[in-house]
Coordinates of C-alpha atoms and ligand atoms in Angstrom, one line a residue:
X1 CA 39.9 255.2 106.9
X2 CA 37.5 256.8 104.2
X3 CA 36.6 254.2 102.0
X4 CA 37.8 254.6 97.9
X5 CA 35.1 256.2 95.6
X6 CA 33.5 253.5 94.0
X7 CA 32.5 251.5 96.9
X8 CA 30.6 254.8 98.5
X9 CA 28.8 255.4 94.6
X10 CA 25.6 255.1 93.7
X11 CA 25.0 253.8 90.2
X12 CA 22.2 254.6 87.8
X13 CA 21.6 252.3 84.8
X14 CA 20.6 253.9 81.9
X15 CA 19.2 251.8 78.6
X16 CA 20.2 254.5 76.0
X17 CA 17.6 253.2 73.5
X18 CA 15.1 254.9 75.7
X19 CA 16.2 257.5 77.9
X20 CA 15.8 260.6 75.8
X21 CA 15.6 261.5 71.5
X22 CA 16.9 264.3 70.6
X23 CA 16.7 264.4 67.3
X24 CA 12.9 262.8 66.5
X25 CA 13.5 259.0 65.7
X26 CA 11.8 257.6 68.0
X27 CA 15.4 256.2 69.1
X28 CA 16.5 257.6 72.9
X29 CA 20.5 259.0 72.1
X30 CA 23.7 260.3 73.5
X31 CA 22.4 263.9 73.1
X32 CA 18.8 263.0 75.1
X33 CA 21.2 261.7 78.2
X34 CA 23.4 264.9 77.7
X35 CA 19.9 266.9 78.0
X36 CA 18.7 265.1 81.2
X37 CA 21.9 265.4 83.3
X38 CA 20.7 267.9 85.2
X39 CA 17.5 265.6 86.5
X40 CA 20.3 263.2 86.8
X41 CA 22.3 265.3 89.1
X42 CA 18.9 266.1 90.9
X43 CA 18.1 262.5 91.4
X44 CA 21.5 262.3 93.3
X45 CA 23.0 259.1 92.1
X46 CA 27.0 259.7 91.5
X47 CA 28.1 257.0 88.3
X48 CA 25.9 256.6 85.4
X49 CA 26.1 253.4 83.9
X50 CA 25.3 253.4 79.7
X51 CA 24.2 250.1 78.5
X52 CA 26.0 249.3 75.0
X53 CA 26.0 252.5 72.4
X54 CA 28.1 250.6 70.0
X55 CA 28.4 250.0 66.8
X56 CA 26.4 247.1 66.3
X57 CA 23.4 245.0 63.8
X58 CA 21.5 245.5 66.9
X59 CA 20.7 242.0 67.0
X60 CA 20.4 242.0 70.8
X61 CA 19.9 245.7 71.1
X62 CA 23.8 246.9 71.3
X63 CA 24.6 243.5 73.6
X64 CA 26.0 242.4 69.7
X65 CA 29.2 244.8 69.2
X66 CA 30.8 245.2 65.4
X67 CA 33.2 247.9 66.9
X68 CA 33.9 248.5 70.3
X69 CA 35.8 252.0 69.6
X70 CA 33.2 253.3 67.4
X71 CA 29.7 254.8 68.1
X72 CA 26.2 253.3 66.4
X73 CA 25.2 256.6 64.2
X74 CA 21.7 256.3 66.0
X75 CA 23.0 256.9 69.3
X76 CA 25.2 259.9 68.0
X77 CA 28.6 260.5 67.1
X78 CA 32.0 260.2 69.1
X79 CA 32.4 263.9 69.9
X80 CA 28.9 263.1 72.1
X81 CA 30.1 260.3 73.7
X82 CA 33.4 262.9 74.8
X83 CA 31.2 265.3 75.9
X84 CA 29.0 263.2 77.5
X85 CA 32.0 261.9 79.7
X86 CA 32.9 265.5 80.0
X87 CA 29.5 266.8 81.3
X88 CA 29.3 264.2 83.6
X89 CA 32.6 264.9 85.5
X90 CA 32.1 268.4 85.2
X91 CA 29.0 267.6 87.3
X92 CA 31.1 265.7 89.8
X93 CA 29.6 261.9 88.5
X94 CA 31.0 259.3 87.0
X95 CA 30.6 257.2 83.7
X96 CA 30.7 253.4 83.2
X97 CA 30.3 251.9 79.8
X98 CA 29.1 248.4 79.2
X99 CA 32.1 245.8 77.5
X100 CA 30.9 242.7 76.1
X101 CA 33.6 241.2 76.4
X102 CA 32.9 237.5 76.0
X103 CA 31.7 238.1 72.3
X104 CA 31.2 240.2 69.0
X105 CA 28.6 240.4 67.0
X106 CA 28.3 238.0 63.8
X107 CA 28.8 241.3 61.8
X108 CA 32.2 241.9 63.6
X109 CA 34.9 242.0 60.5
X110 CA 37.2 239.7 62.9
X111 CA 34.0 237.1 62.7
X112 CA 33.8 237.5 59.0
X113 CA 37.6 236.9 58.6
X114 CA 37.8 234.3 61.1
X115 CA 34.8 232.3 59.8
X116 CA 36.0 232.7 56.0
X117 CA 38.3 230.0 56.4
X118 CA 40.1 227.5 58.2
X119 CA 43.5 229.4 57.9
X120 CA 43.3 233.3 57.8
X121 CA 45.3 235.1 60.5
X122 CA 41.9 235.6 62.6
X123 CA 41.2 231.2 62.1
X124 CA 41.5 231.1 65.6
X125 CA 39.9 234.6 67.7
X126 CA 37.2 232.7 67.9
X127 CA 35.8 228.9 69.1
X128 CA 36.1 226.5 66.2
X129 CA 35.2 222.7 66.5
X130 CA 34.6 220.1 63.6
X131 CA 31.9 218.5 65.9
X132 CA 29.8 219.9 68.8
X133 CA 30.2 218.5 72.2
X134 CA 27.0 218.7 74.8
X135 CA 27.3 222.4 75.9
X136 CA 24.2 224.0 76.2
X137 CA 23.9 228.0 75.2
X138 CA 22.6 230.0 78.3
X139 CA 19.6 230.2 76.3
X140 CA 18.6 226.8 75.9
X141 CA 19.5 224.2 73.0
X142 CA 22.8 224.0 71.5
X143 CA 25.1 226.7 71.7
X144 CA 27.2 225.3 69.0
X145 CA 26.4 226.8 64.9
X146 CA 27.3 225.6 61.7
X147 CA 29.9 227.8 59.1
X148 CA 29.4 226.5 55.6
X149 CA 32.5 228.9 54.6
X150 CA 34.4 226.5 57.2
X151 CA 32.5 223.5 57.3
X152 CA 32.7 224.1 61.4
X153 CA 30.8 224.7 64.2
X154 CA 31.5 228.2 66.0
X155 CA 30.6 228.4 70.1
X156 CA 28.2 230.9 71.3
X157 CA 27.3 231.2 74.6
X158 CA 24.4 233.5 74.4
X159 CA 22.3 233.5 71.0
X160 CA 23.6 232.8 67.6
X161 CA 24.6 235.9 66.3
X162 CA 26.8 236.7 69.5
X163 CA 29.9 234.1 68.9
X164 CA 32.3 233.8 71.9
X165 CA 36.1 235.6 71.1
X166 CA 39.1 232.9 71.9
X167 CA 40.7 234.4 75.1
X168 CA 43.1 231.5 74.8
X169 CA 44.8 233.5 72.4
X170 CA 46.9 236.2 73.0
X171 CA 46.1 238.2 70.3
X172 CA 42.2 238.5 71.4
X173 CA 43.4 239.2 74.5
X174 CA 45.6 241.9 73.0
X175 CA 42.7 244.0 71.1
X176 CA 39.8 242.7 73.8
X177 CA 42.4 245.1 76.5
X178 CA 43.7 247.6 74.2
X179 CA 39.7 248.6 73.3
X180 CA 39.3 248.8 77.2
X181 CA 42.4 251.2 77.2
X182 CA 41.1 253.3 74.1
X183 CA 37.7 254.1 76.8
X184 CA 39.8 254.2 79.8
X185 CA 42.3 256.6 78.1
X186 CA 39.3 258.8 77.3
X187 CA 38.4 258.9 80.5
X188 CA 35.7 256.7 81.2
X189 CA 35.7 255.6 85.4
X190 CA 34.9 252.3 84.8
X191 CA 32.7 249.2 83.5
X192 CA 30.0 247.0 83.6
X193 CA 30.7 243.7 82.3
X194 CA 28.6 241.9 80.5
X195 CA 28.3 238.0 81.3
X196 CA 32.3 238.5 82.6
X197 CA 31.9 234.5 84.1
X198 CA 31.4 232.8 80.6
X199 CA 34.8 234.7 79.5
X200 CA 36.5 231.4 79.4
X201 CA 35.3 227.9 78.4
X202 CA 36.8 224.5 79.3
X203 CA 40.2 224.1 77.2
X204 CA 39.5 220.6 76.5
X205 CA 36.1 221.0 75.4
X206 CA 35.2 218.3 78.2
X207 CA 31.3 217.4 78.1
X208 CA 29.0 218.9 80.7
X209 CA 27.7 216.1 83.1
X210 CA 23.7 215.9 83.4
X211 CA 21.7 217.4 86.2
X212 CA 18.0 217.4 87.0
X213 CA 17.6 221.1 86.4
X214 CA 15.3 222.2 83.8
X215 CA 15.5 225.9 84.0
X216 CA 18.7 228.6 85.2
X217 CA 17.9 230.0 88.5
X218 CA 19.9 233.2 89.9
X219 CA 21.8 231.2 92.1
X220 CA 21.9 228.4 90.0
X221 CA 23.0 229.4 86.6
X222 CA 23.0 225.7 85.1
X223 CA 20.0 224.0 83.4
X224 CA 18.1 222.6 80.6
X225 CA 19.4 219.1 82.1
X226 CA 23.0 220.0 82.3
X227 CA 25.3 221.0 85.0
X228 CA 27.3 224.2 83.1
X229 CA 30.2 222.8 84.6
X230 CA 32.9 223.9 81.8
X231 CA 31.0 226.7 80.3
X232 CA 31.1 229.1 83.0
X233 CA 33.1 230.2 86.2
X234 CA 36.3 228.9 85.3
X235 CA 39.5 229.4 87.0
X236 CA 40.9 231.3 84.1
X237 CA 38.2 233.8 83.9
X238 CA 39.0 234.7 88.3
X239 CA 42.6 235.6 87.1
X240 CA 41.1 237.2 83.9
X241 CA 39.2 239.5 86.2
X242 CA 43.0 240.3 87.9
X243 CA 44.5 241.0 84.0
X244 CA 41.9 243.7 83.9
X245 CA 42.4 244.9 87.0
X246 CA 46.0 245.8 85.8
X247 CA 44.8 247.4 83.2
X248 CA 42.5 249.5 84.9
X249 CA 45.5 250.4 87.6
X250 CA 47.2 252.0 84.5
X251 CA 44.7 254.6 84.7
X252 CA 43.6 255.3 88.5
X253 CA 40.9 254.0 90.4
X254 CA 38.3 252.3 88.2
X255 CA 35.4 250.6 89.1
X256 CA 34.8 246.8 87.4
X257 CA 31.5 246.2 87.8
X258 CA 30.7 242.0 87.2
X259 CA 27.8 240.3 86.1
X260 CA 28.4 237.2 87.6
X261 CA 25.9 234.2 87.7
X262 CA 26.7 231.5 90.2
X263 CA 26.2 231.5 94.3
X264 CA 28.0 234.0 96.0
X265 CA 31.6 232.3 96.5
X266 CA 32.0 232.3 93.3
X267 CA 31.1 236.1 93.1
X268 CA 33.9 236.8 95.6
X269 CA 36.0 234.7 93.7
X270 CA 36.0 237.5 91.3
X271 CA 36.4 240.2 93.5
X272 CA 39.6 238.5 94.8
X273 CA 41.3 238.5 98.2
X274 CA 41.5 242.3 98.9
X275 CA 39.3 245.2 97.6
X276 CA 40.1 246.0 93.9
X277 CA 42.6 243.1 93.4
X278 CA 40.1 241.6 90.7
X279 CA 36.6 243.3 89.7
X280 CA 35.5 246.0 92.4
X281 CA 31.8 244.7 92.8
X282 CA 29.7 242.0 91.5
X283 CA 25.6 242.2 91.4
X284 CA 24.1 239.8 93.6
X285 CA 21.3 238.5 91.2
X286 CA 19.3 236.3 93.7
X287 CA 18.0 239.3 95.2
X288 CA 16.3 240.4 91.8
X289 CA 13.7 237.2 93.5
X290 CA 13.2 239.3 96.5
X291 CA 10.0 238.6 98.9
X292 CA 8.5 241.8 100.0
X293 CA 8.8 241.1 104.0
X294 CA 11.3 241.8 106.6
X295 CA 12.0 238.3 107.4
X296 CA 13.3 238.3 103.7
X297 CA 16.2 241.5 103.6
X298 CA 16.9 240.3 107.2
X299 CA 18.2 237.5 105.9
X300 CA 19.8 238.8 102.4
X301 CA 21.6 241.1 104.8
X302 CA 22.8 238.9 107.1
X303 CA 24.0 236.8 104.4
X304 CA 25.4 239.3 102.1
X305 CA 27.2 240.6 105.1
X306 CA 28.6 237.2 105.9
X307 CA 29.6 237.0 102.5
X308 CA 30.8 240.2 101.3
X309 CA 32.4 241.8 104.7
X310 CA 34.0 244.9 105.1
X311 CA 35.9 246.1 103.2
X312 CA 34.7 244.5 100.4
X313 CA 31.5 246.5 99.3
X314 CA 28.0 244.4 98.1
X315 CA 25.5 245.7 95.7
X316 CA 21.7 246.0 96.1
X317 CA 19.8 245.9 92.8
X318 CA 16.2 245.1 92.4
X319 CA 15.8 245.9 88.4
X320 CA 17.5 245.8 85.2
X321 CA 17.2 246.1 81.1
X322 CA 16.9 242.1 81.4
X323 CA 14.5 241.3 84.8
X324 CA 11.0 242.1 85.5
X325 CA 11.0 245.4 87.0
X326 CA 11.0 245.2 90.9
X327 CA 7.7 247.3 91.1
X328 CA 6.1 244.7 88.9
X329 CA 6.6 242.3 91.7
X330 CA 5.1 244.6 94.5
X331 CA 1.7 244.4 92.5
X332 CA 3.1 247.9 91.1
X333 CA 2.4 249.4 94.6
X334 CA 4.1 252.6 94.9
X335 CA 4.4 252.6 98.7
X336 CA 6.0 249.7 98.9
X337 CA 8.6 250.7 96.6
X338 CA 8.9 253.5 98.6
X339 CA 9.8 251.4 101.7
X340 CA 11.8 249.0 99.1
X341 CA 14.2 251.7 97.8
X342 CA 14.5 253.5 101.2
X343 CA 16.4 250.1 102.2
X344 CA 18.2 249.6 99.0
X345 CA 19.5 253.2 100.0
X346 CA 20.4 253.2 103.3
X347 CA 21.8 249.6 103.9
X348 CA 25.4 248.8 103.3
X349 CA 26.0 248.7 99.8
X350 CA 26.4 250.3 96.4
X351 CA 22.5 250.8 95.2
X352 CA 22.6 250.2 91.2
X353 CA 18.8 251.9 89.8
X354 CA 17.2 251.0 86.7
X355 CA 15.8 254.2 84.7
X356 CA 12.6 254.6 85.3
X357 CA 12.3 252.4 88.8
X358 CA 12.6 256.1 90.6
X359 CA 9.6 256.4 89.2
X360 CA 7.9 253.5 89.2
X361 CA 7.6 252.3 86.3
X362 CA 6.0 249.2 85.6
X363 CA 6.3 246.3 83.2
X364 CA 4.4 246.6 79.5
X365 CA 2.9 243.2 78.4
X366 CA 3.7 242.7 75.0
X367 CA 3.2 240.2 72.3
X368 CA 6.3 237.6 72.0
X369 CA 5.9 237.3 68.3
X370 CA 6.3 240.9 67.7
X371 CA 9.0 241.5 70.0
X372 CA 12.1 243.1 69.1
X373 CA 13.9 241.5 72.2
X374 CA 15.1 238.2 70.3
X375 CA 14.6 235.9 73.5
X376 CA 10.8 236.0 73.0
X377 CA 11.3 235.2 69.5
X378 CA 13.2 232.0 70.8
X379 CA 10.5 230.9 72.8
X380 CA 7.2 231.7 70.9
X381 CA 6.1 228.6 70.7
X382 CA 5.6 228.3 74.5
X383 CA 2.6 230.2 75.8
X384 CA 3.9 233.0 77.8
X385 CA 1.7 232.1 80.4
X386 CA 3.5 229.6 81.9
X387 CA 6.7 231.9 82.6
X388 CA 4.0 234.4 83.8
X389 CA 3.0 231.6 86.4
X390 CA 7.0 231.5 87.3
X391 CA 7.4 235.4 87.7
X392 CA 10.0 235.2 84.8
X393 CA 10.1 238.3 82.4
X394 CA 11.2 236.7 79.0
X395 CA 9.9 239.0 76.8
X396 CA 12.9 242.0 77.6
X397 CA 10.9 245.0 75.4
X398 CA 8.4 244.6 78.5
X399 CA 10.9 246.7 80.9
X400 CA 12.7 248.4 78.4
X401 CA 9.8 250.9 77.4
X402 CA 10.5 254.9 77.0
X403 CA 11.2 256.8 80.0
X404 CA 7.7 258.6 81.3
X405 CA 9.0 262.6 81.7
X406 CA 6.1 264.4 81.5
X407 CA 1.8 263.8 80.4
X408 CA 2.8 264.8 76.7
X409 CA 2.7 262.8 73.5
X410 CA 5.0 259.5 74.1
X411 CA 5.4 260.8 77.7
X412 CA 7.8 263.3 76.5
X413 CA 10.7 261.2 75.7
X414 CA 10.2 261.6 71.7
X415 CA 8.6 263.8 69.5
X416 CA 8.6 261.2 66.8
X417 CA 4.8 259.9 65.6
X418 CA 6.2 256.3 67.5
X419 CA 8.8 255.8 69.6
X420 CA 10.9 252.3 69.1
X421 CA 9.0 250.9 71.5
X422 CA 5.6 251.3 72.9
X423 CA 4.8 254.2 75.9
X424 CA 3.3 252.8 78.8
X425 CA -0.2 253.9 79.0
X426 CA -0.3 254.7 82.8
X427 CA 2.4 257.9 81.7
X428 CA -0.3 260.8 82.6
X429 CA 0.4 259.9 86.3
X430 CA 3.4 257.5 86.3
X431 CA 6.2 260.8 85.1
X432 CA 8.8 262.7 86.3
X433 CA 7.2 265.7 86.1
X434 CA 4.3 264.9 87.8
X435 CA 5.8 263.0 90.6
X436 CA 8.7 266.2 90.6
X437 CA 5.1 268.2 92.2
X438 CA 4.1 265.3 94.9
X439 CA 5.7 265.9 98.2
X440 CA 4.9 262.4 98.9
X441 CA 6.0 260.5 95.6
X442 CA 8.5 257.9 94.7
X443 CA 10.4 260.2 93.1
X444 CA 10.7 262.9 95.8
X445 CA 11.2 259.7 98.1
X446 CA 14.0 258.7 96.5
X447 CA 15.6 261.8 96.0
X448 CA 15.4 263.0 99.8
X449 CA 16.6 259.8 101.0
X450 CA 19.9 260.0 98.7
X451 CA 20.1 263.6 100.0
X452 CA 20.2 261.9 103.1
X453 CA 22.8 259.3 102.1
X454 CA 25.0 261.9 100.1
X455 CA 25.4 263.7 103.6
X456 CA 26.1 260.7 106.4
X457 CA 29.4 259.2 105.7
X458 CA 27.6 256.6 107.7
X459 CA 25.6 255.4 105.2
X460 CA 28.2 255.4 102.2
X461 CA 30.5 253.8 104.1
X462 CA 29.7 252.9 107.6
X463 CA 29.0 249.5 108.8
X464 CA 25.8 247.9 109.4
X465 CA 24.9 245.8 112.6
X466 CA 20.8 245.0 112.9
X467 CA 18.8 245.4 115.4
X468 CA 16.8 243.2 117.3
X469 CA 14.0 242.8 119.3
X470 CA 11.4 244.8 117.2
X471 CA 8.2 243.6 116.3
X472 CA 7.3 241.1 113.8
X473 CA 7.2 243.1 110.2
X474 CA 10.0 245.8 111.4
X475 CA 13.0 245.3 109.8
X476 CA 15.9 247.6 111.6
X477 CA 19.2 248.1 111.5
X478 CA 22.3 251.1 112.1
X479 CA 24.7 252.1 110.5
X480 CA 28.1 253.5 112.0
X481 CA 30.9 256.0 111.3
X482 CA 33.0 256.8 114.0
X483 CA 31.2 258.5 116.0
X484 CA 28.3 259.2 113.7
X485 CA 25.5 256.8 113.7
X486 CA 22.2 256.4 111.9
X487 CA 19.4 254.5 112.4
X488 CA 16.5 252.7 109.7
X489 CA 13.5 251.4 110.6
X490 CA 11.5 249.9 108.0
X491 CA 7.5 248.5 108.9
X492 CA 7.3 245.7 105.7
X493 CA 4.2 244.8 107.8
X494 CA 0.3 246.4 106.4
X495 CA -0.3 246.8 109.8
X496 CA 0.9 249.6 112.1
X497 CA 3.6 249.1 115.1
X498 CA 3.6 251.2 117.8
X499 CA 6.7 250.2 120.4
X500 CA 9.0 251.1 122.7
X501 CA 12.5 252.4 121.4
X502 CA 14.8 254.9 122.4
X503 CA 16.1 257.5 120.3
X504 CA 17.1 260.8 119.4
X505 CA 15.7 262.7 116.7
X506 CA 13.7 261.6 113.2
X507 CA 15.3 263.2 110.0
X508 CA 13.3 261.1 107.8
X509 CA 9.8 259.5 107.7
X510 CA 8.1 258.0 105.1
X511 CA 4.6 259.2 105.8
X512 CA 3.1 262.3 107.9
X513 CA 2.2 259.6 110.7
X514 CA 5.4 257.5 111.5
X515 CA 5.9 259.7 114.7
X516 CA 9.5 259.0 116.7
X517 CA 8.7 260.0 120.2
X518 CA 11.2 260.2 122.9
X519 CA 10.6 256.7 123.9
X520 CA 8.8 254.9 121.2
X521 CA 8.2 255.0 118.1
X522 CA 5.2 254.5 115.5
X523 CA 5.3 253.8 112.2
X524 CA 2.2 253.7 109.6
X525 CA 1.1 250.7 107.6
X526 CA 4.0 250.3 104.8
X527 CA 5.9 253.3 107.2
X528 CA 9.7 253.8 107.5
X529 CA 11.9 256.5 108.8
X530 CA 15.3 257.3 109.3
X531 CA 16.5 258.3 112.5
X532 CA 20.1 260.0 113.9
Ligands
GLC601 C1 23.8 240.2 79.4 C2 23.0 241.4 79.0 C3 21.9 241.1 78.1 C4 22.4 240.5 76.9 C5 23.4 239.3 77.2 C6 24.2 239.0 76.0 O1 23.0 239.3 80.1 O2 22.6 242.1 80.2 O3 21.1 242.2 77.9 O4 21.4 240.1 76.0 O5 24.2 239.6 78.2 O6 25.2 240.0 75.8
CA602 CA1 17.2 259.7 68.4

């Protein structure tokens, strides 16, 4: 049986703020995506996901809403946001908008009503408490903040312009869904939820016990000496996930896209007992920490298949508007994101792209006091060298940098004197249009491999068994559809492997060299192909 649509998608991220100005800013808009659908169509990836375009302070960059139904006027206007849905089906793709759910911003009039006093009709949409308990924000320190108009402290889990709504009460619940029903009704296929597993909080405001940990991993979302025991991943927020499933089924097949901290039964939690009974597909953060070898994916794939079987759908993702981007952890080597995508595309799984990782775009160091990211700001007292020394990207302006199209001023995406952000300097040769011209480029890479993956039923939605018995540094696997079948091969090793395999014919190699003969194969240093 042929699988539903949005567990055979491929999903492109796109941070609005800069993807493309239209109208000279310096700010990336609803009009610059609308002009760069057709590289989007191009590219091949089928659902576009829009980070926040919302009205909003932006505080945290859109991530801080003030209305959920209205657009920010920098971003455009809701007639572009119609057409913009419009286009895209038009084109055959998809849109997915970002809900924040778990909070508003400050500057959200229910926040100013429902901080004003004690006993408006809005007193209780949010988290009210005369005293703070331990809770830790998932930022560090407390996430509890003083009202004078109240005399109370108000919960956030996130920073302290971003309170946390009261799902507890119906009547959040009640605008939180009808906003998701405004988009939905307009026809938008989907979302991407932000921090959906801090939706509800303990009821009792219970204390959260101590632990040992001094810093959030991916797996391991508690920290700064505290197990986040009743701040996140609580039972109410799995059958939340079912609520909005219902809501969705009002309108067809939506995709509900999670970001879910926690190990990966919780994530299936989530997702429910069958496919699309609760969120459709949750991101697999730990992976985000990947090690550049095949011992590495051999393992993420054997446990992500263990983990999220058939028919139930994972998600490879390697980048995002909040992690270091993956190149940056290749020591911005462009083959070996070559060979790093080419698996992210053919193994079983929706692959979710970060603008500008097609390209290979790399992270821009930037000075913490300056940022415009407010994490950094948080932590400027700490040299950033020591999170350098951990890999951990806290300044988030550093991978959020203007898309590179072409060699011109601010690589093309504005015409502004300065774009919002600074344009990485390596732009005359890290672009789209000159990469568009290499045969051989990341770009053309990743494009001819989702050629490839847009044709084979067995890669969308076939299943995956691995292969054994290949030299050290090969990483293999196949992928099946009745009777169609496709085989990867993937050398994560600098040297080259020569070896005996049987096959039938190459449609894909990474470079000229990687030679499938009729009994063995070879592939170059950093070499990968695709065979049928
Ligand atoms: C999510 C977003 C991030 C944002 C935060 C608060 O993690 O991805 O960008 O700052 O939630 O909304
Ligand atoms: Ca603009």
């Amino acid at each position: 049986m042929t699988k539903s649509w949005y567990h055979k998608t491929s999903i492109y991220q796109i941070y609005p703020r800069s993807f493309y100005d239209s109208n000279h800013d310096g700010i990336g808009d609803l009009k610059g995506i609308l002009s760069k659908l057709d590289y989007l169509t191009e590219l091949g990836f089928e659902t576009l996901w829009i980070s926040p375009f919302f009205s909003s302070p932006q505080a945290d960059l859109g991530y801080d809403i003030s209305s959920y139904t209205d657009i920010a006027p920098e971003y455009g206007s809701m007639d572009d946001a119609l057409l913009l849905i419009e286009e895209i089906h038009k084109r055959g793709m998809k849109i997915v908008f970002d809900m924040v759910m778990n909070h508003t911003s400050t500057e959200h009039e229910w926040f100013k009503e429902s901080r004003s006093s004690r006993t408006n009709p809005k007193a209780d949409w949010y988290l009210w408490r005369d005293k703070p308990n331990n809770w830790k924000s998932m930022t560090g320190g407390s996430g509890w903040h003083y009202a004078k108009e109240r005399g109370q402290y108000f919960w956030s889990s996130f920073l302290p312009f971003q309170p946390d709504l009261n799902y507890r009460n119906p009547e959040v619940k009640k605008v939180m869904l009808d906003a998701v029903r405004f988009w939905l009704s307009k026809g938008v296929d989907g979302f991407r939820l932000d921090i959906f597993n801090v939706i509800y909080k303990d009821a009792e405001f219970r204390d959260n016990p101590f632990t040992f940990q001094l810093a959030p991993t991916e797996t391991n979302p508690s920290g700064f000496f505290q197990e986040a025991k009743y701040t996140l991943n609580q039972p109410e927020s799995f059958a939340f996930a079912k609520e909005l499933r219902a809501v969705c089924d009002e309108f067809g097949e939506k995709l509900l896209l999670g970001e879910i901290s926690g190990d990966r039964e919780t994530a299936q939690k989530f997702l429910g007992t069958k496919t699309n009974d609760g969120l459709t597909l949750a991101f697999d953060f730990d992976m985000l920490t990947f090690k550049f070898t095949a011992e590495y994916f051999r393992e993420l794939i054997q446990k992500i298949e263990a983990h999220v079987p058939d028919p139930f759908m994972p998600v490879y993702v390697f980048g995002n508007h909040d992690r270091r981007r993956s190149i940056d952890r290749l020591g911005n080597d462009l083959q070996k994101a070559k060979l790093l995508h080419m698996l992210q595309l053919t193994v079983r799984c929706v692959p979710c792209l970060y603008y500008g990782e097609e390209i290979g775009m790399t992270n821009l160091k930037q000075s913490f006091a300056t940022a415009l990211d407010p994490i950094p700001r948080k932590f400027k007292h700490i040299p950033p060298l020591l999170f350098d020394m951990i890999g951990l990207t806290i300044n988030r302006d550093e991978v959020r940098t203007p898309m590179q199209w072409d060699e011109t001023a601010n690589a093309g995406f504005s015409s502004a004197q300065k774009a919002w952000l600074p344009v990485h300097k390596n732009y005359k040769t890290i672009n789209v249009e000159t990469e568009s011209e290499d045969e051989n480029s990341l770009l053309n890479t990743i494009r001819a491999v989702m050629k490839i993956r847009v044709e084979e039923k067995s890669l969308r939605e076939g299943t995956l068994e691995m292969l054994t018995d290949l030299p050290n540094g090969v990483l293999g696997y196949i992928r099946k559809f009745e009777d169609e079948k496709i085989i990867i091969l993937l050398n994560f090793d600098k040297k080259e492997k020569q070896f005996e395999f049987e096959n039938t014919h190459c449609i894909f190699k990474l470079f000229p060299k990687d030679k499938a003969a009729k009994k063995s194969v070879y592939l170059s240093s950093f070499g990968g192909m695709i065979l049928k």
